[in-house]
Tab-separated table of C-alpha atoms in Angstrom:
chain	number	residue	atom	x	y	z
A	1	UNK	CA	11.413	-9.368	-4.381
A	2	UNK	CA	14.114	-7.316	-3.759
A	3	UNK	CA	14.664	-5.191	-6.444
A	4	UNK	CA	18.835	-5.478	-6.565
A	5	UNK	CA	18.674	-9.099	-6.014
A	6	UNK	CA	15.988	-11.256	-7.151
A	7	UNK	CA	17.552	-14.246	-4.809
A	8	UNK	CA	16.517	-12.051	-1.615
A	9	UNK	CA	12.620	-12.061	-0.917
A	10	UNK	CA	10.866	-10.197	2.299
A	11	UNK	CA	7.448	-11.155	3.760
A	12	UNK	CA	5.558	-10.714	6.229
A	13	UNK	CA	2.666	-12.545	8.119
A	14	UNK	CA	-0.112	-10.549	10.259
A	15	UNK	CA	0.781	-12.997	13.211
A	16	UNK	CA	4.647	-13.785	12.661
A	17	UNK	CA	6.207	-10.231	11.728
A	18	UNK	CA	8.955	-10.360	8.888
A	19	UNK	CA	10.731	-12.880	7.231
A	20	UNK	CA	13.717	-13.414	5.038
A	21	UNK	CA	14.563	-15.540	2.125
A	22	UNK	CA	17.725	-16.035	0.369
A	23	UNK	CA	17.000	-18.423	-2.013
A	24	UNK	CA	14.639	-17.167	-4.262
A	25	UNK	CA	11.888	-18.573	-1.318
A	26	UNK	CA	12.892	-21.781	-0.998
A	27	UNK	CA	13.986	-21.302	2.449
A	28	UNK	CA	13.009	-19.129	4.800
A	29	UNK	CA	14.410	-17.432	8.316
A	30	UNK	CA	12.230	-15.613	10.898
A	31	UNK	CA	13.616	-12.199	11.589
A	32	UNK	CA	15.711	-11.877	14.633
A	33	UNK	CA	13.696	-8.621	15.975
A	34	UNK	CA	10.749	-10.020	15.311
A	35	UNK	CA	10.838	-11.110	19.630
A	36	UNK	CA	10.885	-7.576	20.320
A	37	UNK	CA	9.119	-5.810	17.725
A	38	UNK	CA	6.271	-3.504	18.846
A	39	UNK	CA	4.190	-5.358	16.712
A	40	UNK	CA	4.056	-8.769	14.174
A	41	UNK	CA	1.062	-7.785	12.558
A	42	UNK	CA	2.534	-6.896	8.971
A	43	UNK	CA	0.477	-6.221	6.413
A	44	UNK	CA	1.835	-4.591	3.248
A	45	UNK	CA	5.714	-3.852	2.255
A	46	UNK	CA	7.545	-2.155	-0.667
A	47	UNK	CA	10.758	-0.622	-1.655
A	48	UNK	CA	12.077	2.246	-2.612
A	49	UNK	CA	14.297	3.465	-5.320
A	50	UNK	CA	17.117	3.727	-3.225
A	51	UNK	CA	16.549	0.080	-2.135
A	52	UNK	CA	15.031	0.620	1.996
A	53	UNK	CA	12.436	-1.583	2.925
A	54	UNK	CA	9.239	-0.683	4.437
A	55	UNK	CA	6.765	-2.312	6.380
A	56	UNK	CA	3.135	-1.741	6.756
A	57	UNK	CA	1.065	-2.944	10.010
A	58	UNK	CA	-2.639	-3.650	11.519
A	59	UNK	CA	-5.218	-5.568	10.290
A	60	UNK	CA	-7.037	-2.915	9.182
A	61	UNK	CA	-9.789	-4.701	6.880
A	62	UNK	CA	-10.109	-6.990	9.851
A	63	UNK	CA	-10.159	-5.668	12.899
A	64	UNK	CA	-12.122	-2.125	11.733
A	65	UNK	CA	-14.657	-3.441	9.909
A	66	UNK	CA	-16.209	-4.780	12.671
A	67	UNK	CA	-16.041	-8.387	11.134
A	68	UNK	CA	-13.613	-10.442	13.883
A	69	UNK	CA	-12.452	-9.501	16.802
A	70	UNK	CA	-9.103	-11.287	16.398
A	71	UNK	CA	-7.355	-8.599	14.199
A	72	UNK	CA	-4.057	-7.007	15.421
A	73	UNK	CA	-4.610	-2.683	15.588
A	74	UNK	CA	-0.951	-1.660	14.264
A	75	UNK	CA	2.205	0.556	15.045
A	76	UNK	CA	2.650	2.070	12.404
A	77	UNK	CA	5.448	1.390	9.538
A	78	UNK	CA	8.643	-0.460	10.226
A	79	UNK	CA	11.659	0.768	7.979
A	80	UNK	CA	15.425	-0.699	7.043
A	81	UNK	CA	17.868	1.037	4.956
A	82	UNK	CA	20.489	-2.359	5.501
A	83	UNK	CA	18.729	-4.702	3.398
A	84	UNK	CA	16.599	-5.876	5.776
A	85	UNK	CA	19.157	-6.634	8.412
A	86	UNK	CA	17.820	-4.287	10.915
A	87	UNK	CA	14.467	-2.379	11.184
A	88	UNK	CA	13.063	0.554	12.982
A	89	UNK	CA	9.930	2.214	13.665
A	90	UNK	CA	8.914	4.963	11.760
A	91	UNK	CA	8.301	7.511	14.564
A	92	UNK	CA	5.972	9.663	11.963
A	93	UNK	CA	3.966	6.958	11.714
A	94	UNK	CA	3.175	5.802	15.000
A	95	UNK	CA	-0.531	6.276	16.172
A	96	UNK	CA	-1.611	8.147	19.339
A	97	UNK	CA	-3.801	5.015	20.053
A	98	UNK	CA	-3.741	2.129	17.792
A	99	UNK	CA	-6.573	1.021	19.081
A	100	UNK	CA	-8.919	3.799	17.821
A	101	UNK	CA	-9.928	3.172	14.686
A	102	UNK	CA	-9.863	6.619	13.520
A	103	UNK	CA	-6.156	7.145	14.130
A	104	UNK	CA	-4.319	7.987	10.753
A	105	UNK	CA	-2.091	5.432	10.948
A	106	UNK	CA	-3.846	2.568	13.575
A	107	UNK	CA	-3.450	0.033	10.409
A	108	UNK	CA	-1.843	0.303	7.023
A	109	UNK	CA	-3.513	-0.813	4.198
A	110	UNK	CA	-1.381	-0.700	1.264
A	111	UNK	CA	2.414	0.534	0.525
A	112	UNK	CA	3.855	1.836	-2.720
A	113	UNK	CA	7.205	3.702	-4.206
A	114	UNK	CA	7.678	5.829	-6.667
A	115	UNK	CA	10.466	3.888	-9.217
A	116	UNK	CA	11.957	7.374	-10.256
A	117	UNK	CA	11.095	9.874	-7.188
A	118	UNK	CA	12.006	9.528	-3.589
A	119	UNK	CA	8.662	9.166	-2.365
A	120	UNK	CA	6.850	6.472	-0.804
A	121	UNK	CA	2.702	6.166	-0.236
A	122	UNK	CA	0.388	4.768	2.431
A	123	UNK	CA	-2.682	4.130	2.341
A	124	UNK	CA	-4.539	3.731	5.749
A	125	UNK	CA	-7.633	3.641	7.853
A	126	UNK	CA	-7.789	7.566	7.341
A	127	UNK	CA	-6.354	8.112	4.158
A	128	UNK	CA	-3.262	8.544	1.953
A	129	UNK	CA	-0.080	9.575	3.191
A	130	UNK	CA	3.123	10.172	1.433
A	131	UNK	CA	6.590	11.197	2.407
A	132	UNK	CA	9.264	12.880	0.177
A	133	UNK	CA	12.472	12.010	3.210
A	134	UNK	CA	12.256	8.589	3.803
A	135	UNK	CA	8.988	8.599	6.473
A	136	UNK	CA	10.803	11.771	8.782
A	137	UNK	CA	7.725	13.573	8.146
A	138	UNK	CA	4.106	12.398	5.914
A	139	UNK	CA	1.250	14.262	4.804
A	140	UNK	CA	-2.301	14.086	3.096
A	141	UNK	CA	-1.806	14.939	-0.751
A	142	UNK	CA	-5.493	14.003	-1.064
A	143	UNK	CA	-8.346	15.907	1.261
A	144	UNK	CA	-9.935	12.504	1.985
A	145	UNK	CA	-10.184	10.556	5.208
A	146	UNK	CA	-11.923	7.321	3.689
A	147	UNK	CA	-9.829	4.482	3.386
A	148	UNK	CA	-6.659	4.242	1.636
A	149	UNK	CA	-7.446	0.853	-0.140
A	150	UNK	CA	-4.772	0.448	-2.623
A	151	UNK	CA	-1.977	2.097	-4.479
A	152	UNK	CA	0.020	1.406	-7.995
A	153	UNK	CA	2.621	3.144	-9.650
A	154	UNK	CA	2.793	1.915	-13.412
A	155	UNK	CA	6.319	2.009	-14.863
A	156	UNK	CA	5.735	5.814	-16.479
A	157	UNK	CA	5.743	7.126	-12.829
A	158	UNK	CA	1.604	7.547	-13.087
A	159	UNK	CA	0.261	7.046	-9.543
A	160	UNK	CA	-2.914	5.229	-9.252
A	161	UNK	CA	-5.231	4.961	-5.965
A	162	UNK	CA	-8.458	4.407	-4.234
A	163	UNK	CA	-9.368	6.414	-1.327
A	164	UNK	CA	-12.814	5.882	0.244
A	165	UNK	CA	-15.374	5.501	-2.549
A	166	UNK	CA	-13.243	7.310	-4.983
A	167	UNK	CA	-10.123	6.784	-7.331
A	168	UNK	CA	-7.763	9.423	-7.727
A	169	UNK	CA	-4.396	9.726	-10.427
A	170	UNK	CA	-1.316	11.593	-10.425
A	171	UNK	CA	0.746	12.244	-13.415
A	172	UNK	CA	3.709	13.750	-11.316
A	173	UNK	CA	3.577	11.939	-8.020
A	174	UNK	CA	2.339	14.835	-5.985
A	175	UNK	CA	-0.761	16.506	-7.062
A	176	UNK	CA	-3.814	13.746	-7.189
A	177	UNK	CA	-6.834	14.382	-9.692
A	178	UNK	CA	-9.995	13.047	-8.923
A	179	UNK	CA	-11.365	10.532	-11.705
A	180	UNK	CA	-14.328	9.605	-10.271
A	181	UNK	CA	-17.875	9.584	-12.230
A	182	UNK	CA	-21.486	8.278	-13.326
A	183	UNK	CA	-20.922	8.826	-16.652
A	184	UNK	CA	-20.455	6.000	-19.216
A	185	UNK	CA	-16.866	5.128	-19.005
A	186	UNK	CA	-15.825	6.597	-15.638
A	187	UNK	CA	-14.606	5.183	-12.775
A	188	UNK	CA	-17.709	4.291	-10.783
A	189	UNK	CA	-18.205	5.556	-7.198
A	190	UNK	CA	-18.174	2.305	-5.123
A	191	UNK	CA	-18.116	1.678	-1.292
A	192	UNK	CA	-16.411	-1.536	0.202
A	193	UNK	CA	-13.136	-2.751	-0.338
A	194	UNK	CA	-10.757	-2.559	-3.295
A	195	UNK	CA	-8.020	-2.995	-5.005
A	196	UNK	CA	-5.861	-1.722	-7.953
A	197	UNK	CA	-3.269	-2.551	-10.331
A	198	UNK	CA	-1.218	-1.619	-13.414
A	199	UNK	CA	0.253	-4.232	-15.605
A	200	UNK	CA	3.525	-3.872	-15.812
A	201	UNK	CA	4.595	-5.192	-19.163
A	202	UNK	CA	2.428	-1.760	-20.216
A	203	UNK	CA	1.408	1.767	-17.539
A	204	UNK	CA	-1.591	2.119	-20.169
A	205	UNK	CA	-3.313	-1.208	-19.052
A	206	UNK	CA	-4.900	-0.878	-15.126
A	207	UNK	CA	-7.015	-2.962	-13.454
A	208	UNK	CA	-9.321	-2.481	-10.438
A	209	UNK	CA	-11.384	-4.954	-8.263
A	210	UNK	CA	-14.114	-4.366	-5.667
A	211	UNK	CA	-16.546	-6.394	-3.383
A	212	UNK	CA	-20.011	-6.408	-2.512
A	213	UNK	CA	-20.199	-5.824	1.671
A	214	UNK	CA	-20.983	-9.614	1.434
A	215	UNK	CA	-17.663	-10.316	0.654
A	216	UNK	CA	-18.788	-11.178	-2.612
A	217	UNK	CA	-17.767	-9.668	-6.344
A	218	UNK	CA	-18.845	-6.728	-7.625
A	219	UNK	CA	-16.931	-6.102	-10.456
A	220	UNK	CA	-13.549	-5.954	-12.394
A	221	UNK	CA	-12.722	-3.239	-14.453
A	222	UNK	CA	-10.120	-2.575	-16.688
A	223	UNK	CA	-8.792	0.219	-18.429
A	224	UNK	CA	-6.531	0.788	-21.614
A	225	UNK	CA	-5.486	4.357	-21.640
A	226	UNK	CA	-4.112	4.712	-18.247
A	227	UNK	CA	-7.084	5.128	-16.334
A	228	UNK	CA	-8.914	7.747	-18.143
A	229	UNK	CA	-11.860	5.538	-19.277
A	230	UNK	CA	-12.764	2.031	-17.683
A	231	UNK	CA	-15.159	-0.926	-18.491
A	232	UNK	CA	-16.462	-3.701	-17.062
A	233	UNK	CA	-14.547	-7.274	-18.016
């Protein structure tokens, strides 16, 4: 939803690209570039304080894993500073081979902004990224190359996010602590996919969700006091 206008909506499909909505999503148009983008697979979007959108691609959970072999490898991030008019191509972002799975940026898992600094996260097949001038140039705050699952900014500006088996916070958007631990309380070292969120009616309250290599549940956590000390719900 965009955050100016809560009429205009953005999505996108992993096999039709980006689409457009006027009318709070009761209609929708495809995107006009969407014939000659580089690729449709889209897989994550947010937007930044200043109001450009970005794009995530590549079926990362998909076609890495080793569980399909229909999943789209991606390009990269796709980025618009016109409202979503027009979109280009992140040339940071764009991997030496998309189809090697160990490429930092072969498929984007997640996409975040921070609401009061001009920086924007990715999390990918190798890792977070981050950029501080609008995707000219990204780097690694984090010394990790497992999977960037997920990332959430809660209203206070607190950065929340799950890198390989691990989750990591940062209190001013740049330097990442790792909260990880097998002690009563902590955030539990887990492998497989997962995801994270803060509730935003209160930055205190976050929530995390993982699953078994099944597919199946493992667990849902939840913490009250921002992230410091989780239990099982």
């Amino acid at each position: 939803i965009d955050k100016d206008n809560s009429n205009r909506l953005y999505a996108g499909a992993v096999a039709g690209g980006i689409w457009l909505s006027d009318d709070r999503g009761n209609n929708w148009r495809e995107h006009p570039q969407n014939a000659s983008l580089e690729c449709l697979a889209m897989s994550c979007v947010t937007q930044d304080k200043d109001g450009n959108i970005y794009f995530g691609t590549g079926e990362g959970f998909y076609f890495f894993s080793g569980e399909g072999s229909a999943g789209i490898p991606g390009e990269g991030i796709y980025k618009s500073s016109d409202n979503g008019e027009t979109f280009e191509l992140l040339a940071a972002t764009r991997p030496d081979n998309p189809n090697n799975a160990n490429d930092g940026w072969a498929a984007v898992h997640s996409l975040d902004s921070h609401p009061t600094q001009n920086i924007v996260y990715a999390g990918t097949v190798s890792g977070l990224y981050m950029t501080q001038d609008g995707g000219e140039t990204c780097t690694k705050p984090i010394n990790s190359s497992g999977d960037g699952y997920d990332i959430s900014i809660g209203s206070n500006g607190v950065v929340h996010t799950i890198v390989g088996s691990r989750y990591y916070r940062s209190t001013n958007g740049i330097d990442f602590e790792d909260k990880t631990g097998n002690n009563p309380g902590d955030f539990p070292v887990v492998g497989n996919r997962k995801r994270i969120e803060v509730a935003p009616s209160n930055p205190a309250y976050v929530y995390a969700v993982a699953v078994l290599g099944s597919g199946c549940l493992n667990w849902v956590l939840q913490s009250k006091d921002g992230g410091d000390t989780w239990m099982e719900i």
